[in-house]
């Protein structure tokens, strides 16, 4: 009976240790999703269409801030960003972000601000975003991205 009790205690201690590992794993995965979101910002700010679109999954969907339709394949997503280099001053900065990791899927939602130069003046456009990421073999890729302007009050 003592051996059985010792086994139960060992299993309980192992389960508690596993719970700690799970929290560490969740924290690590949240950081990875934050890094994947930051990678999108860096790619967007590079103004390189290939660099931007490389972050999207082959099955991704994208509803861009200025798109009238959902882009549902890699060619359509690439088409949305094809002229990025023609606006060399366009930038984006995240102003707020909430990350949730659920298994091999994660969301990063919040607000970002687009800036650009128009007729010699800086123009600012606040927007909101939702990225849905999926873990593809240790790399977080964008499975869905929705962006829309923040409505005027």
Tab-separated table of N, CA and C in Angstrom:
chain	number	residue	atom	x	y	z
A	1	UNK	N	0.811	-1.189	0.000
A	1	UNK	CA	0.000	0.000	0.000
A	1	UNK	C	0.855	1.255	0.000
A	2	UNK	N	2.007	1.190	0.710
A	2	UNK	CA	2.900	2.356	0.722
A	2	UNK	C	3.448	2.645	-0.674
A	3	UNK	N	3.731	1.608	-1.420
A	3	UNK	CA	4.243	1.795	-2.782
A	3	UNK	C	3.196	2.493	-3.639
A	4	UNK	N	1.930	2.101	-3.478
A	4	UNK	CA	0.841	2.731	-4.222
A	4	UNK	C	0.728	4.212	-3.867
A	5	UNK	N	0.830	4.531	-2.576
A	5	UNK	CA	0.795	5.916	-2.117
A	5	UNK	C	1.957	6.719	-2.681
A	6	UNK	N	3.135	6.104	-2.710
A	6	UNK	CA	4.319	6.777	-3.264
A	6	UNK	C	4.132	7.048	-4.754
A	7	UNK	N	3.523	6.105	-5.454
A	7	UNK	CA	3.267	6.295	-6.890
A	7	UNK	C	2.285	7.444	-7.094
A	8	UNK	N	1.213	7.492	-6.291
A	8	UNK	CA	0.246	8.588	-6.399
A	8	UNK	C	0.905	9.938	-6.154
A	9	UNK	N	1.752	10.009	-5.155
A	9	UNK	CA	2.461	11.262	-4.863
A	9	UNK	C	3.366	11.634	-6.029
A	10	UNK	N	4.074	10.667	-6.586
A	10	UNK	CA	4.964	10.935	-7.718
A	10	UNK	C	4.179	11.427	-8.930
A	11	UNK	N	3.021	10.804	-9.189
A	11	UNK	CA	2.177	11.232	-10.308
A	11	UNK	C	1.674	12.650	-10.066
A	12	UNK	N	1.234	12.958	-8.844
A	12	UNK	CA	0.744	14.290	-8.510
A	12	UNK	C	1.847	15.334	-8.706
A	13	UNK	N	3.038	15.040	-8.206
A	13	UNK	CA	4.165	15.984	-8.352
A	13	UNK	C	4.498	16.169	-9.825
A	14	UNK	N	4.484	15.108	-10.587
A	14	UNK	CA	4.758	15.204	-12.024
A	14	UNK	C	3.724	16.048	-12.738
A	15	UNK	N	2.459	15.876	-12.342
A	15	UNK	CA	1.389	16.665	-12.957
A	15	UNK	C	1.562	18.143	-12.640
A	16	UNK	N	1.939	18.456	-11.401
A	16	UNK	CA	2.171	19.857	-11.018
A	16	UNK	C	3.335	20.436	-11.797
A	17	UNK	N	4.388	19.662	-11.958
A	17	UNK	CA	5.551	20.139	-12.728
A	17	UNK	C	5.147	20.367	-14.172
A	18	UNK	N	4.319	19.477	-14.719
A	18	UNK	CA	3.851	19.641	-16.091
A	18	UNK	C	3.035	20.897	-16.265
A	19	UNK	N	2.228	21.248	-15.258
A	19	UNK	CA	1.422	22.467	-15.339
A	19	UNK	C	2.319	23.695	-15.428
A	20	UNK	N	3.424	23.685	-14.704
A	20	UNK	CA	4.372	24.796	-14.786
A	20	UNK	C	4.976	24.895	-16.169
A	21	UNK	N	5.311	23.761	-16.745
A	21	UNK	CA	5.871	23.750	-18.090
A	21	UNK	C	4.868	24.297	-19.097
A	22	UNK	N	3.588	23.960	-18.908
A	22	UNK	CA	2.547	24.421	-19.810
A	22	UNK	C	2.450	25.947	-19.788
A	23	UNK	N	2.521	26.544	-18.610
A	23	UNK	CA	2.478	28.013	-18.522
A	23	UNK	C	3.686	28.613	-19.221
A	24	UNK	N	4.860	28.003	-19.007
A	24	UNK	CA	6.063	28.500	-19.674
A	24	UNK	C	5.916	28.385	-21.180
A	25	UNK	N	5.337	27.263	-21.633
A	25	UNK	CA	5.124	27.057	-23.057
A	25	UNK	C	4.146	28.097	-23.610
A	26	UNK	N	3.063	28.374	-22.863
A	26	UNK	CA	2.099	29.383	-23.298
A	26	UNK	C	2.724	30.759	-23.382
A	27	UNK	N	3.557	31.089	-22.428
A	27	UNK	CA	4.250	32.372	-22.433
A	27	UNK	C	5.207	32.463	-23.626
A	28	UNK	N	5.914	31.375	-23.867
A	28	UNK	CA	6.848	31.330	-25.011
A	28	UNK	C	6.082	31.488	-26.317
A	29	UNK	N	4.978	30.772	-26.442
A	29	UNK	CA	4.193	30.823	-27.681
A	29	UNK	C	3.570	32.214	-27.873
A	30	UNK	N	3.152	32.858	-26.785
A	30	UNK	CA	2.644	34.230	-26.888
A	30	UNK	C	3.732	35.172	-27.390
A	31	UNK	N	4.947	34.995	-26.876
A	31	UNK	CA	6.070	35.814	-27.359
A	31	UNK	C	6.321	35.554	-28.845
A	32	UNK	N	6.234	34.296	-29.252
A	32	UNK	CA	6.447	33.967	-30.668
A	32	UNK	C	5.393	34.636	-31.549
A	33	UNK	N	4.150	34.664	-31.086
A	33	UNK	CA	3.085	35.315	-31.856
A	33	UNK	C	3.322	36.827	-31.890
A	34	UNK	N	3.756	37.409	-30.785
A	34	UNK	CA	4.101	38.840	-30.773
A	34	UNK	C	5.227	39.111	-31.768
A	35	UNK	N	6.204	38.213	-31.816
A	35	UNK	CA	7.310	38.358	-32.769
A	35	UNK	C	6.827	38.207	-34.210
A	36	UNK	N	5.877	37.289	-34.445
A	36	UNK	CA	5.325	37.119	-35.794
A	36	UNK	C	4.557	38.367	-36.221
A	37	UNK	N	3.839	38.982	-35.277
A	37	UNK	CA	3.126	40.224	-35.570
A	37	UNK	C	4.130	41.341	-35.869
A	38	UNK	N	5.177	41.420	-35.071
A	38	UNK	CA	6.229	42.427	-35.298
A	38	UNK	C	6.926	42.188	-36.638
A	39	UNK	N	7.060	40.933	-37.030
A	39	UNK	CA	7.669	40.624	-38.331
A	39	UNK	C	6.799	41.158	-39.465
A	40	UNK	N	5.470	41.081	-39.286
A	40	UNK	CA	4.588	41.638	-40.305
A	40	UNK	C	4.765	43.156	-40.381
A	41	UNK	N	4.852	43.822	-39.234
A	41	UNK	CA	5.068	45.272	-39.213
A	41	UNK	C	6.378	45.614	-39.927
A	42	UNK	N	7.438	44.895	-39.616
A	42	UNK	CA	8.743	45.145	-40.248
A	42	UNK	C	8.666	44.898	-41.758
A	43	UNK	N	7.974	43.853	-42.163
A	43	UNK	CA	7.840	43.562	-43.597
A	43	UNK	C	7.040	44.659	-44.285
A	44	UNK	N	5.933	45.068	-43.675
A	44	UNK	CA	5.122	46.147	-44.246
A	44	UNK	C	5.967	47.419	-44.387
A	45	UNK	N	6.707	47.737	-43.348
A	45	UNK	CA	7.525	48.951	-43.371
A	45	UNK	C	8.694	48.857	-44.339
A	46	UNK	N	9.079	47.651	-44.726
A	46	UNK	CA	10.154	47.479	-45.717
A	46	UNK	C	9.684	47.867	-47.112
A	47	UNK	N	8.353	47.856	-47.315
A	47	UNK	CA	7.699	48.170	-48.585
A	47	UNK	C	8.029	47.135	-49.664
A	48	UNK	N	8.457	45.942	-49.250
A	48	UNK	CA	8.803	44.853	-50.160
A	48	UNK	C	7.637	43.870	-50.236
A	49	UNK	N	6.899	43.848	-51.351
A	49	UNK	CA	5.725	42.981	-51.453
A	49	UNK	C	6.034	41.501	-51.191
A	50	UNK	N	7.145	41.006	-51.674
A	50	UNK	CA	7.489	39.592	-51.474
A	50	UNK	C	7.729	39.286	-49.996
A	51	UNK	N	8.371	40.198	-49.311
A	51	UNK	CA	8.628	40.007	-47.881
A	51	UNK	C	7.321	40.000	-47.085
A	52	UNK	N	6.398	40.861	-47.462
A	52	UNK	CA	5.101	40.915	-46.771
A	52	UNK	C	4.332	39.615	-47.009
A	53	UNK	N	4.173	39.248	-48.263
A	53	UNK	CA	3.328	38.099	-48.586
A	53	UNK	C	3.939	36.776	-48.137
A	54	UNK	N	5.231	36.725	-47.905
A	54	UNK	CA	5.876	35.497	-47.426
A	54	UNK	C	5.411	35.112	-46.024
A	55	UNK	N	4.789	36.029	-45.310
A	55	UNK	CA	4.337	35.766	-43.945
A	55	UNK	C	2.947	35.120	-43.893
A	56	UNK	N	2.281	35.050	-45.042
A	56	UNK	CA	0.931	34.494	-45.109
A	56	UNK	C	0.976	33.015	-45.471
A	57	UNK	N	0.100	32.239	-44.839
A	57	UNK	CA	-0.050	30.824	-45.136
A	57	UNK	C	-0.580	30.659	-46.561
A	58	UNK	N	-0.288	29.532	-47.178
A	58	UNK	CA	-0.773	29.286	-48.540
A	58	UNK	C	-2.303	29.207	-48.595
A	59	UNK	N	-2.954	28.975	-47.459
A	59	UNK	CA	-4.418	28.910	-47.399
A	59	UNK	C	-5.029	30.139	-46.727
A	60	UNK	N	-4.258	31.218	-46.626
A	60	UNK	CA	-4.703	32.405	-45.892
A	60	UNK	C	-5.833	33.139	-46.597
A	61	UNK	N	-6.593	33.877	-45.780
A	61	UNK	CA	-7.554	34.844	-46.286
A	61	UNK	C	-7.162	36.204	-45.707
A	62	UNK	N	-7.473	37.255	-46.469
A	62	UNK	CA	-7.049	38.601	-46.063
A	62	UNK	C	-8.088	39.608	-46.508
A	63	UNK	N	-8.550	40.408	-45.569
A	63	UNK	CA	-9.447	41.511	-45.888
A	63	UNK	C	-8.716	42.780	-45.510
A	64	UNK	N	-8.080	43.391	-46.503
A	64	UNK	CA	-7.257	44.571	-46.278
A	64	UNK	C	-8.065	45.825	-46.004
A	65	UNK	N	-7.414	46.787	-45.410
A	65	UNK	CA	-8.045	48.040	-45.021
A	65	UNK	C	-8.721	48.724	-46.204
A	66	UNK	N	-8.098	48.660	-47.362
A	66	UNK	CA	-8.641	49.351	-48.533
A	66	UNK	C	-9.178	48.392	-49.591
A	67	UNK	N	-9.349	47.133	-49.235
A	67	UNK	CA	-9.832	46.140	-50.190
A	67	UNK	C	-11.353	46.035	-50.136
A	68	UNK	N	-11.978	45.996	-51.302
A	68	UNK	CA	-13.430	45.848	-51.368
A	68	UNK	C	-13.858	44.392	-51.200
A	69	UNK	N	-12.897	43.474	-51.315
A	69	UNK	CA	-13.213	42.049	-51.219
A	69	UNK	C	-12.178	41.321	-50.361
A	70	UNK	N	-12.577	40.146	-49.908
A	70	UNK	CA	-11.647	39.271	-49.193
A	70	UNK	C	-10.706	38.646	-50.218
A	71	UNK	N	-9.430	38.644	-49.909
A	71	UNK	CA	-8.426	37.991	-50.761
A	71	UNK	C	-8.245	36.577	-50.219
A	72	UNK	N	-8.527	35.558	-51.041
A	72	UNK	CA	-8.596	34.196	-50.527
A	72	UNK	C	-7.567	33.235	-51.112
A	73	UNK	N	-6.544	33.765	-51.750
A	73	UNK	CA	-5.468	32.895	-52.226
A	73	UNK	C	-4.183	33.723	-52.326
A	74	UNK	N	-3.037	33.046	-52.408
A	74	UNK	CA	-1.760	33.770	-52.410
A	74	UNK	C	-1.649	34.829	-53.517
A	75	UNK	N	-2.168	34.539	-54.698
A	75	UNK	CA	-2.078	35.513	-55.798
A	75	UNK	C	-2.872	36.774	-55.486
A	76	UNK	N	-4.046	36.615	-54.900
A	76	UNK	CA	-4.876	37.772	-54.563
A	76	UNK	C	-4.246	38.601	-53.447
A	77	UNK	N	-3.628	37.931	-52.473
A	77	UNK	CA	-2.938	38.650	-51.398
A	77	UNK	C	-1.738	39.398	-51.967
A	78	UNK	N	-0.990	38.745	-52.822
A	78	UNK	CA	0.166	39.395	-53.469
A	78	UNK	C	-0.292	40.602	-54.284
A	79	UNK	N	-1.432	40.475	-54.950
A	79	UNK	CA	-1.960	41.589	-55.739
A	79	UNK	C	-2.250	42.800	-54.857
A	80	UNK	N	-2.763	42.576	-53.659
A	80	UNK	CA	-3.066	43.679	-52.749
A	80	UNK	C	-1.802	44.470	-52.403
A	81	UNK	N	-0.680	43.766	-52.205
A	81	UNK	CA	0.559	44.423	-51.779
A	81	UNK	C	1.507	44.762	-52.931
A	82	UNK	N	1.136	44.460	-54.159
A	82	UNK	CA	2.058	44.587	-55.299
A	82	UNK	C	2.643	45.987	-55.482
A	83	UNK	N	1.915	47.018	-55.113
A	83	UNK	CA	2.384	48.392	-55.313
A	83	UNK	C	2.977	49.018	-54.051
A	84	UNK	N	3.293	48.204	-53.061
A	84	UNK	CA	3.826	48.737	-51.797
A	84	UNK	C	5.055	49.615	-52.022
A	85	UNK	N	5.920	49.226	-52.925
A	85	UNK	CA	7.130	50.002	-53.198
A	85	UNK	C	6.858	51.384	-53.781
A	86	UNK	N	5.683	51.600	-54.337
A	86	UNK	CA	5.333	52.904	-54.911
A	86	UNK	C	4.990	53.930	-53.838
A	87	UNK	N	4.846	53.463	-52.604
A	87	UNK	CA	4.577	54.366	-51.477
A	87	UNK	C	5.703	54.183	-50.452
A	88	UNK	N	6.893	54.683	-50.758
A	88	UNK	CA	8.063	54.405	-49.911
A	88	UNK	C	7.983	54.985	-48.500
A	89	UNK	N	7.116	55.958	-48.290
A	89	UNK	CA	7.015	56.584	-46.967
A	89	UNK	C	5.936	55.952	-46.079
A	90	UNK	N	5.165	55.028	-46.615
A	90	UNK	CA	4.086	54.406	-45.838
A	90	UNK	C	4.678	53.535	-44.733
A	91	UNK	N	4.113	53.666	-43.552
A	91	UNK	CA	4.569	52.900	-42.382
A	91	UNK	C	3.362	52.516	-41.548
A	92	UNK	N	3.570	51.533	-40.680
A	92	UNK	CA	2.549	51.135	-39.720
A	92	UNK	C	3.222	50.919	-38.375
A	93	UNK	N	2.519	51.241	-37.297
A	93	UNK	CA	3.013	51.003	-35.936
A	93	UNK	C	1.852	50.482	-35.100
A	94	UNK	N	2.091	49.425	-34.369
A	94	UNK	CA	1.068	48.874	-33.491
A	94	UNK	C	0.936	49.768	-32.267
A	95	UNK	N	-0.316	50.084	-31.918
A	95	UNK	CA	-0.559	50.923	-30.746
A	95	UNK	C	-1.150	50.125	-29.584
A	96	UNK	N	-1.767	48.983	-29.883
A	96	UNK	CA	-2.336	48.119	-28.843
A	96	UNK	C	-2.460	46.722	-29.426
A	97	UNK	N	-2.234	45.712	-28.586
A	97	UNK	CA	-2.264	44.343	-29.081
A	97	UNK	C	-2.653	43.382	-27.960
A	98	UNK	N	-3.552	42.481	-28.260
A	98	UNK	CA	-3.948	41.419	-27.342
A	98	UNK	C	-3.681	40.094	-28.043
A	99	UNK	N	-2.994	39.195	-27.371
A	99	UNK	CA	-2.642	37.907	-27.970
A	99	UNK	C	-3.301	36.792	-27.178
A	100	UNK	N	-3.865	35.837	-27.908
A	100	UNK	CA	-4.433	34.642	-27.314
A	100	UNK	C	-3.909	33.440	-28.099
A	101	UNK	N	-3.385	32.458	-27.392
A	101	UNK	CA	-2.887	31.240	-28.013
A	101	UNK	C	-3.804	30.094	-27.614
A	102	UNK	N	-4.293	29.366	-28.604
A	102	UNK	CA	-5.165	28.223	-28.376
A	102	UNK	C	-4.589	27.062	-29.188
A	103	UNK	N	-3.775	26.261	-28.553
A	103	UNK	CA	-3.144	25.146	-29.251
A	103	UNK	C	-2.191	25.642	-30.329
A	104	UNK	N	-2.405	25.179	-31.552
A	104	UNK	CA	-1.555	25.571	-32.673
A	104	UNK	C	-2.108	26.757	-33.445
A	105	UNK	N	-3.066	27.455	-32.837
A	105	UNK	CA	-3.676	28.633	-33.436
A	105	UNK	C	-3.560	29.776	-32.436
A	106	UNK	N	-3.453	30.995	-32.956
A	106	UNK	CA	-3.359	32.154	-32.075
A	106	UNK	C	-3.970	33.363	-32.770
A	107	UNK	N	-4.431	34.296	-31.948
A	107	UNK	CA	-4.912	35.567	-32.481
A	107	UNK	C	-4.069	36.701	-31.911
A	108	UNK	N	-3.883	37.694	-32.718
A	108	UNK	CA	-3.265	38.951	-32.302
A	108	UNK	C	-4.213	40.027	-32.811
A	109	UNK	N	-4.860	40.716	-31.892
A	109	UNK	CA	-5.854	41.718	-32.281
A	109	UNK	C	-5.565	43.012	-31.553
A	110	UNK	N	-5.825	44.116	-32.224
A	110	UNK	CA	-5.598	45.405	-31.594
A	110	UNK	C	-5.749	46.542	-32.570
A	111	UNK	N	-4.962	47.574	-32.329
A	111	UNK	CA	-4.997	48.750	-33.195
A	111	UNK	C	-3.592	49.045	-33.698
A	112	UNK	N	-3.568	49.599	-34.894
A	112	UNK	CA	-2.315	50.098	-35.431
A	112	UNK	C	-2.585	51.395	-36.164
A	113	UNK	N	-1.520	52.145	-36.404
A	113	UNK	CA	-1.657	53.424	-37.074
A	113	UNK	C	-0.808	53.420	-38.328
A	114	UNK	N	-1.456	53.715	-39.455
A	114	UNK	CA	-0.756	53.849	-40.729
A	114	UNK	C	-0.393	55.313	-40.916
A	115	UNK	N	0.810	55.566	-41.390
A	115	UNK	CA	1.222	56.927	-41.732
A	115	UNK	C	1.784	56.914	-43.145
A	116	UNK	N	1.664	58.034	-43.818
A	116	UNK	CA	2.177	58.173	-45.176
A	116	UNK	C	2.328	59.660	-45.471
A	117	UNK	N	3.017	59.955	-46.529
A	117	UNK	CA	3.153	61.341	-46.980
A	117	UNK	C	2.243	61.533	-48.188
A	118	UNK	N	1.407	62.548	-48.129
A	118	UNK	CA	0.515	62.890	-49.236
A	118	UNK	C	0.654	64.377	-49.499
A	119	UNK	N	1.036	64.724	-50.716
A	119	UNK	CA	1.193	66.122	-51.109
A	119	UNK	C	2.067	66.882	-50.122
A	120	UNK	N	3.150	66.225	-49.686
A	120	UNK	CA	4.104	66.867	-48.789
A	120	UNK	C	3.691	66.921	-47.330
A	121	UNK	N	2.543	66.336	-46.995
A	121	UNK	CA	2.072	66.360	-45.609
A	121	UNK	C	1.939	64.938	-45.079
A	122	UNK	N	2.206	64.796	-43.793
A	122	UNK	CA	2.043	63.506	-43.141
A	122	UNK	C	0.559	63.240	-42.894
A	123	UNK	N	0.117	62.057	-43.287
A	123	UNK	CA	-1.271	61.643	-43.102
A	123	UNK	C	-1.282	60.425	-42.178
A	124	UNK	N	-2.151	60.447	-41.194
A	124	UNK	CA	-2.255	59.367	-40.220
A	124	UNK	C	-3.632	58.729	-40.313
A	125	UNK	N	-3.655	57.396	-40.352
A	125	UNK	CA	-4.915	56.662	-40.406
A	125	UNK	C	-4.924	55.568	-39.350
A	126	UNK	N	-5.681	55.753	-38.270
A	126	UNK	CA	-5.785	54.683	-37.273
A	126	UNK	C	-6.660	53.556	-37.816
A	127	UNK	N	-6.266	52.335	-37.485
A	127	UNK	CA	-7.012	51.162	-37.954
A	127	UNK	C	-6.984	50.093	-36.872
A	128	UNK	N	-7.823	49.094	-37.052
A	128	UNK	CA	-7.828	47.962	-36.127
A	128	UNK	C	-7.513	46.706	-36.935
A	129	UNK	N	-6.991	45.716	-36.253
A	129	UNK	CA	-6.574	44.504	-36.956
A	129	UNK	C	-6.882	43.267	-36.138
A	130	UNK	N	-6.999	42.174	-36.862
A	130	UNK	CA	-7.009	40.842	-36.268
A	130	UNK	C	-6.163	39.954	-37.171
A	131	UNK	N	-5.146	39.361	-36.584
A	131	UNK	CA	-4.365	38.326	-37.255
A	131	UNK	C	-4.748	37.003	-36.607
A	132	UNK	N	-4.980	36.000	-37.410
A	132	UNK	CA	-5.103	34.638	-36.917
A	132	UNK	C	-3.872	33.907	-37.439
A	133	UNK	N	-3.083	33.397	-36.513
A	133	UNK	CA	-1.865	32.682	-36.880
A	133	UNK	C	-2.068	31.188	-36.686
A	134	UNK	N	-1.321	30.413	-37.454
A	134	UNK	CA	-1.263	28.974	-37.229
A	134	UNK	C	0.199	28.567	-37.190
A	135	UNK	N	0.479	27.616	-36.356
A	135	UNK	CA	1.841	27.114	-36.208
A	135	UNK	C	2.065	26.054	-37.276
A	136	UNK	N	2.926	26.352	-38.206
A	136	UNK	CA	3.279	25.430	-39.291
A	136	UNK	C	4.709	24.948	-39.042
A	137	UNK	N	4.827	23.875	-38.282
A	137	UNK	CA	6.151	23.297	-38.045
A	137	UNK	C	7.090	24.222	-37.302
A	138	UNK	N	6.577	24.945	-36.302
A	138	UNK	CA	7.415	25.841	-35.517
A	138	UNK	C	7.494	27.255	-36.047
A	139	UNK	N	6.798	27.552	-37.123
A	139	UNK	CA	6.761	28.911	-37.689
A	139	UNK	C	5.320	29.396	-37.686
A	140	UNK	N	5.083	30.529	-37.022
A	140	UNK	CA	3.750	31.114	-36.999
A	140	UNK	C	3.515	31.865	-38.300
A	141	UNK	N	2.513	31.453	-39.057
A	141	UNK	CA	2.170	32.107	-40.322
A	141	UNK	C	0.754	32.669	-40.209
A	142	UNK	N	0.468	33.658	-41.014
A	142	UNK	CA	-0.839	34.309	-40.976
A	142	UNK	C	-1.835	33.456	-41.757
A	143	UNK	N	-2.868	32.985	-41.060
A	143	UNK	CA	-3.930	32.208	-41.693
A	143	UNK	C	-5.094	33.111	-42.094
A	144	UNK	N	-5.278	34.197	-41.356
A	144	UNK	CA	-6.314	35.177	-41.685
A	144	UNK	C	-5.879	36.532	-41.128
A	145	UNK	N	-6.165	37.573	-41.888
A	145	UNK	CA	-5.838	38.942	-41.488
A	145	UNK	C	-7.000	39.829	-41.903
A	146	UNK	N	-7.531	40.551	-40.929
A	146	UNK	CA	-8.588	41.520	-41.215
A	146	UNK	C	-8.137	42.869	-40.679
A	147	UNK	N	-8.272	43.890	-41.490
A	147	UNK	CA	-7.888	45.240	-41.110
A	147	UNK	C	-8.985	46.201	-41.540
A	148	UNK	N	-9.324	47.131	-40.681
A	148	UNK	CA	-10.332	48.133	-41.043
A	148	UNK	C	-10.028	49.438	-40.336
A	149	UNK	N	-10.425	50.516	-40.978
A	149	UNK	CA	-10.234	51.837	-40.366
A	149	UNK	C	-11.050	51.942	-39.088
A	150	UNK	N	-10.539	52.717	-38.157
A	150	UNK	CA	-11.302	53.017	-36.952
A	150	UNK	C	-12.367	54.045	-37.350
A	151	UNK	N	-13.620	53.780	-37.051
A	151	UNK	CA	-14.659	54.728	-37.442
A	151	UNK	C	-14.510	56.064	-36.715
A	152	UNK	N	-14.905	57.111	-37.394
A	152	UNK	CA	-14.900	58.440	-36.776
A	152	UNK	C	-15.962	58.478	-35.692
A	153	UNK	N	-15.667	59.224	-34.614
A	153	UNK	CA	-16.676	59.312	-33.518
A	153	UNK	C	-17.936	60.027	-33.948
